[in-house]
Structure formats: structure tokens, C-alpha cells
Coordinates of C-alpha atoms in Angstrom, one line a residue:
M639 CA 0.0 0.0 0.0
L640 CA 1.3 3.4 -1.0
K641 CA 2.0 5.9 1.8
M642 CA -1.1 8.1 2.4
D643 CA -1.2 11.6 0.8
C644 CA -2.3 14.7 2.6
F645 CA -5.9 14.4 1.4
Q646 CA -6.1 10.9 2.8
R647 CA -4.6 12.0 6.1
A648 CA -7.2 14.8 6.4
Y649 CA -9.9 12.3 5.6
Y650 CA -8.7 9.9 8.3
E651 CA -8.5 12.8 10.8
K652 CA -12.2 13.5 10.2
A653 CA -13.1 9.9 10.2
F654 CA -11.4 9.3 13.5
L655 CA -13.2 12.3 15.1
A656 CA -16.5 11.0 13.8
E657 CA -15.9 7.5 15.2
F658 CA -14.7 8.9 18.5
L659 CA -17.8 11.1 19.0
E660 CA -20.4 8.7 17.8
K661 CA -19.4 5.4 19.5
K662 CA -20.6 4.8 23.0
G663 CA -20.5 2.0 25.5
T664 CA -19.2 -1.4 24.2
T665 CA -18.9 -0.1 20.7
F666 CA -16.4 2.5 21.9
Q667 CA -14.6 -0.1 23.9
D668 CA -14.3 -2.3 20.8
F669 CA -13.0 0.7 18.8
F670 CA -10.3 1.3 21.5
S671 CA -9.4 -2.3 21.6
T672 CA -9.0 -2.6 17.9
I673 CA -6.7 0.4 17.8
M674 CA -4.6 -1.0 20.6
E675 CA -4.4 -4.4 18.9
K676 CA -3.0 -2.8 15.7
A677 CA -0.5 -0.7 17.7
H678 CA 0.6 -3.5 20.0
P679 CA 0.0 -6.8 18.2
S680 CA 0.6 -9.9 20.4
D681 CA 0.9 -7.6 23.4
F682 CA -2.4 -5.9 24.0
Q683 CA -5.0 -8.3 25.3
R684 CA -8.7 -7.6 24.7
I685 CA -10.7 -8.7 27.8
R686 CA -14.3 -9.8 27.4
P687 CA -16.8 -10.5 30.2
W688 CA -16.9 -14.3 30.8
G689 CA -19.9 -16.0 32.3
N690 CA -20.8 -14.9 35.8
Q691 CA -17.2 -13.8 36.4
G692 CA -17.6 -10.7 34.1
D693 CA -14.4 -9.0 33.1
Q694 CA -13.3 -8.5 36.7
K695 CA -12.9 -4.7 36.1
N696 CA -10.4 -5.2 33.3
D697 CA -11.2 -3.9 29.8
G698 CA -7.8 -4.5 28.3
Y699 CA -4.3 -5.4 29.3
L700 CA -0.9 -4.4 27.9
K701 CA 1.5 -7.1 29.1
T702 CA 4.9 -5.5 28.4
T703 CA 4.1 -2.3 30.4
R704 CA 1.9 -4.1 32.9
T705 CA -0.9 -1.6 32.2
L706 CA -4.6 -2.3 32.9
F707 CA -7.3 -0.3 31.0
Q708 CA -10.8 0.6 32.1
V709 CA -13.0 2.1 29.4
Y710 CA -15.9 4.5 30.1
A711 CA -17.9 5.9 27.2
P712 CA -21.4 7.1 28.4
N713 CA -23.9 9.0 26.2
E714 CA -23.2 12.0 28.3
M715 CA -20.2 12.5 30.6
K716 CA -21.3 13.5 34.1
G717 CA -18.7 14.2 36.8
S718 CA -20.4 12.4 39.7
E719 CA -21.1 9.3 37.6
A720 CA -17.5 9.3 36.3
I721 CA -16.1 9.5 39.8
S722 CA -18.3 6.6 40.9
K723 CA -17.2 4.6 37.9
I724 CA -13.5 5.3 38.7
D725 CA -13.9 4.2 42.3
E726 CA -15.9 1.1 41.4
D727 CA -13.6 -0.1 38.7
F728 CA -10.2 0.7 40.3
N729 CA -11.0 -0.8 43.6
G730 CA -12.9 -3.7 41.9
A731 CA -9.8 -4.6 39.9
L732 CA -7.4 -4.8 42.8
P733 CA -8.5 -8.1 44.2
H734 CA -8.1 -9.8 40.8
W735 CA -5.2 -8.0 39.1
E736 CA -3.2 -6.0 41.6
K737 CA -0.1 -8.2 41.3
Y738 CA -0.2 -7.9 37.5
F739 CA -0.4 -4.1 36.9
D740 CA 1.8 -1.1 37.7
K741 CA -0.3 1.4 35.6
W742 CA -4.1 1.9 35.5
V743 CA -5.5 3.9 32.6
F744 CA -9.0 5.4 32.6
V745 CA -10.0 5.6 28.9
H746 CA -12.9 8.0 28.2
N747 CA -14.9 9.4 25.3
S748 CA -15.1 13.1 26.4
R749 CA -13.8 15.1 23.5
M750 CA -13.2 18.2 25.6
G751 CA -11.4 16.3 28.4
L752 CA -12.4 15.6 32.0
G753 CA -13.7 18.1 34.5
P754 CA -11.6 19.2 37.5
E755 CA -13.5 17.1 40.0
V756 CA -12.8 13.9 37.9
E757 CA -9.1 14.9 37.5
K758 CA -8.8 15.5 41.2
K759 CA -10.3 12.1 41.9
L760 CA -7.6 10.4 39.7
L761 CA -4.9 12.4 41.5
E762 CA -6.2 11.4 44.9
L763 CA -6.4 7.8 43.8
E764 CA -2.8 7.8 42.7
S765 CA -1.7 9.6 45.9
S766 CA -3.3 6.8 48.0
N767 CA -1.9 4.0 45.8
K768 CA 1.7 5.2 45.2
Q769 CA 2.8 1.8 43.7
I770 CA 0.4 2.4 40.8
K771 CA 0.7 5.1 38.1
I772 CA -2.7 6.4 37.1
E773 CA -3.5 8.1 33.8
N774 CA -6.5 9.2 31.8
W775 CA -6.6 8.8 28.0
G776 CA -9.1 10.7 25.8
F777 CA -9.3 11.9 22.2
E778 CA -5.7 13.1 21.7
E779 CA -4.1 10.0 23.2
L780 CA -6.1 7.6 21.1
R781 CA -5.5 9.8 18.0
Q782 CA -1.8 9.6 18.4
I783 CA -1.8 5.9 18.9
L784 CA -4.0 5.4 15.8
F785 CA -1.7 7.5 13.6
S786 CA 1.4 5.7 14.8
V787 CA 0.3 2.4 13.1
E788 CA 0.8 1.4 9.5
D789 CA -1.4 3.0 6.9
A790 CA -2.9 -0.3 6.0
D791 CA -3.9 -0.8 9.6
I792 CA -5.6 2.6 9.7
A793 CA -7.5 1.7 6.6
S794 CA -8.6 -1.6 8.2
I795 CA -10.0 0.4 11.1
L796 CA -11.5 3.4 9.3
G797 CA -12.1 2.1 5.8
P798 CA -10.6 3.2 2.4
A799 CA -9.9 6.9 2.1
P800 CA -10.2 9.0 -1.1
S801 CA -6.9 10.4 -2.4
Y802 CA -5.8 13.4 -4.4
Q803 CA -5.9 11.0 -7.4
D804 CA -9.5 10.2 -6.6
I805 CA -10.3 13.9 -6.6
S806 CA -8.5 14.3 -10.0
N807 CA -10.6 11.4 -11.4
V808 CA -13.9 12.8 -10.2
G809 CA -16.1 13.4 -13.3
Y810 CA -19.5 14.7 -14.1
E811 CA -21.1 11.3 -13.6
E812 CA -20.0 10.9 -10.0
I813 CA -21.5 14.4 -9.2
K814 CA -24.6 13.5 -11.1
V815 CA -25.1 10.2 -9.2
L816 CA -24.8 11.9 -5.7
L817 CA -26.9 14.9 -6.5
G818 CA -29.5 12.7 -8.3
T819 CA -29.7 10.6 -5.1
I820 CA -30.3 13.7 -3.0
A821 CA -33.1 14.6 -5.5
I822 CA -34.8 11.3 -4.8
E823 CA -34.4 11.5 -1.0
E824 CA -35.4 15.1 -0.7
N825 CA -37.9 15.5 -3.6
L826 CA -35.8 18.1 -4.4
N827 CA -11.5 24.1 -15.8
E828 CA -9.5 22.4 -13.0
D829 CA -6.8 24.9 -14.0
D830 CA -9.0 27.7 -12.7
V831 CA -9.7 26.5 -9.1
R832 CA -11.5 28.9 -6.9
P833 CA -10.0 29.4 -3.5
V834 CA -11.7 28.2 -0.3
P835 CA -12.9 31.3 1.7
K836 CA -10.2 31.3 4.4
E837 CA -12.0 33.7 6.7
K838 CA -15.1 31.5 6.6
V839 CA -13.0 28.5 7.6
I840 CA -11.7 30.5 10.6
I841 CA -15.0 31.9 11.9
N842 CA -16.6 28.5 11.7
K843 CA -13.7 27.0 13.7
L844 CA -13.0 24.3 11.1
S845 CA -9.8 22.3 11.5
S846 CA -6.9 22.3 9.1
S847 CA -7.9 18.8 8.0
T848 CA -11.3 20.1 7.0
D849 CA -9.6 22.9 5.1
V850 CA -7.5 20.4 3.2
L851 CA -10.7 18.5 2.2
L852 CA -12.4 21.7 1.1
K853 CA -9.5 22.8 -1.0
G854 CA -9.4 19.3 -2.6
G855 CA -13.1 19.5 -3.3
M856 CA -12.8 23.0 -4.9
R857 CA -10.8 21.4 -7.7
K858 CA -14.1 19.9 -8.9
A859 CA -16.6 22.4 -7.7
H860 CA -17.1 23.6 -11.2
L861 CA -18.7 20.2 -12.1
V862 CA -21.3 20.8 -9.4
E863 CA -22.1 24.2 -10.9
R864 CA -22.3 22.7 -14.3
F865 CA -24.7 20.0 -13.0
F866 CA -27.1 22.6 -11.6
N867 CA -26.9 24.7 -14.8
E868 CA -27.7 21.7 -17.0
W869 CA -30.4 20.1 -14.8
H870 CA -33.9 20.1 -16.4
D871 CA -35.4 21.7 -13.2
P872 CA -34.0 25.2 -12.9
N873 CA -35.0 25.3 -9.2
Y874 CA -33.3 22.1 -8.3
G875 CA -30.1 23.7 -7.2
D876 CA -32.0 25.9 -4.7
R877 CA -33.8 22.9 -3.3
V878 CA -30.5 21.0 -2.8
A879 CA -28.9 24.0 -1.2
T880 CA -32.0 24.3 1.2
A881 CA -31.7 20.6 2.1
F882 CA -28.1 21.0 3.0
S883 CA -28.7 24.3 4.9
D884 CA -31.5 22.6 6.9
K885 CA -29.2 19.7 7.8
Y886 CA -26.5 22.2 8.8
I887 CA -28.9 24.0 11.1
E888 CA -30.2 20.7 12.6
Y889 CA -26.7 19.5 13.4
R890 CA -25.6 22.9 14.7
D891 CA -28.6 23.1 17.0
Q892 CA -27.7 19.7 18.4
G893 CA -24.5 21.2 19.6
L894 CA -22.2 19.2 17.4
L895 CA -18.6 20.4 16.9
P896 CA -18.0 22.1 13.5
D897 CA -15.8 19.3 12.2
A898 CA -18.5 16.8 13.3
I899 CA -21.1 18.8 11.4
F900 CA -18.9 18.7 8.3
S901 CA -18.7 14.9 8.5
K902 CA -22.4 14.6 9.0
L903 CA -23.0 16.7 5.9
Q904 CA -20.6 14.5 3.9
D905 CA -22.6 11.4 5.0
F906 CA -25.8 13.2 3.8
A907 CA -24.2 13.9 0.5
L908 CA -23.1 10.3 0.0
G909 CA -26.3 8.5 1.1
E910 CA -25.7 4.8 0.5
R911 CA -22.3 5.3 -1.1
R912 CA -20.2 5.8 2.0
K913 CA -16.7 4.2 1.9
E914 CA -16.5 4.4 -1.9
P915 CA -13.4 6.6 -2.5
R916 CA -14.6 8.1 -5.8
Y917 CA -17.9 9.1 -4.4
E918 CA -16.3 10.3 -1.1
A919 CA -14.2 12.6 -3.3
A920 CA -17.2 13.7 -5.3
G921 CA -19.0 14.5 -2.0
Y922 CA -16.2 16.9 -1.0
A923 CA -16.7 18.7 -4.3
I924 CA -20.4 19.2 -3.5
L925 CA -19.6 20.4 0.1
A926 CA -16.9 22.8 -1.2
Y927 CA -19.3 24.3 -3.7
L928 CA -22.0 24.8 -1.1
F929 CA -19.5 26.2 1.3
E930 CA -18.2 28.7 -1.1
Q931 CA -21.8 29.6 -2.2
C932 CA -22.6 30.3 1.5
D933 CA -25.3 27.6 1.6
I934 CA -23.7 25.8 4.6
F935 CA -22.0 27.0 7.8
E936 CA -22.0 30.6 9.1
R937 CA -21.3 33.5 6.8
T938 CA -18.5 36.0 7.2
E939 CA -19.4 39.6 7.7
G940 CA -18.6 40.4 4.1
E941 CA -21.0 37.6 2.9
K942 CA -23.8 38.9 5.1
R943 CA -23.8 42.3 3.4

């Protein structure tokens, strides 16, 4: 497998964020375990509940570093519940595993990190158990582990990624297939590439990875414009723009992070064609066009006038 290019890296950054935010409970634990197995083959041990013994408060074990992991991924992180979970799992693990671990890691799914009361609890726990090092792992720790593994392993976890070559290969037909699908659901020259509105990227707090995907998509945005100009219904472009705008407002009002909204809009563009690189690439062309036309995300002051 060839080394991933910048566009694929940006895609995987977005894909990891989406998986991290969406997975809860045992599905998040499985996601964590899969990453760890790729990063530490033959070393990390995935632990499953076994009969009436359960997992004995062990969600994973790294043998060489004598590290025991406990994973906590609720639908909503609440300080008091997290503290109770830490107490229950750490103290519950000691009778079964104390002689086998020197480090205990609390793995969580809070994108913004843990609150001060939870962090204080972990420090108190370490202070009263000086023989054991205690850490918490969240988004950035798992991200760094994921991107430390081979590209083929990343692809096995997150699926195939569109490349710059896929963007170059996007033609009118791919655009037509995606926009035609949206029509059913909603009843609704590459040498002259328009720039992505940088100020709009900044005010919407989109990441550098999203910026890379938008810039790649802009290389084929002219095909989206051509589709709307040639479509038999002259109002179709407006209906598609409204459908995406409504989706943006829906996701924004749910409190999703800007990059997560971008991923959701990409899913909306793709419909049933997710994980097909040529259509993923075409989807970014559609989003780039709508972004530049001010149909999705917040407008700059200049665009409001």
C-alpha cells in the first residue's frame, strides 16, 4: 500500500473524530481495543466478560508495560457518575489484578477532556496508591496511537480513504449520481480552481484537516455548478442548497462540533455510497461548492452584506 497523501490523512483525521464522537459503551470499547491491537500486536489483550465472572474490572491489558485499562464511554459525561465509575472499577480490579499491573488507565470518550472534579479524583487515587501510576486517555491519546500504526492498519479500522488522485478522477457522472440521489431523497477548468474562503474556515472553527478536504473539493466544484446549470429543473439547485442548509442548522442546534457537522453533511451527500473513495471525493466537491456559495456554515461579515 502506498503511503497516504495529505488528502487521505485529512480524511482519516475527520473519520477518527466522527468515530470517537459517535461510538458509546461497548462499541467505543471495541474501537479502543481494535486500535490497541493494531498498535501492540501480540501484546495488548482484549478482555471480554466471561460468564458470571464478568471482566473483573479489566477492559484491556498491555503485558509489556503491565498496564490495565478501564473504558468509560457514556452517552453524556457527568462528573459524579465518572467519579463513581473510577472508584468502582479501580477498587474492583485490585483483588483480581493487583499483582499484574503497575499502571491503571481510565479511557474515556469526552472530546473536551475531563472536568476538574474527575481529574482531582484520579490524583487522589494515585496519591493513596503510590505503587500504581494512574493516567486518563481521551481523544488526543487515542488519535496519536492510531496514527502511529501502519497506513494499511488505519485503513482496516476506518475504511478506504479518497486520495488526491480520486479527486482528480472525479467526473460529471459521480457528481450526477450523488446529486441525483439527493433529489430522490429530498424531492428536491480544474486549472482555474476557486480558493476556499479562508475567513469562513476560521470563523466556523473548522480544522486544518477540513480545510484540506475543502481545498481538494474545490478542484471539482465547477462540475457541481455545471450540473445545476444543465439540470432540467432550474430550481433544483436551490432545493438541494436548502436541504443541506436545513441539515446544517439541525446539526448545529444539536451542539455538534464544526468538524463533526462537516462529517455529517458528507454522510448526507453520500447517502448509501459511503466508503467508496470516488464518491467520497465527489462528496467533498459538493460540500466545497455549497461552502463557497454560503449555503452551509456561518457566513462572514462580508458575505452577510
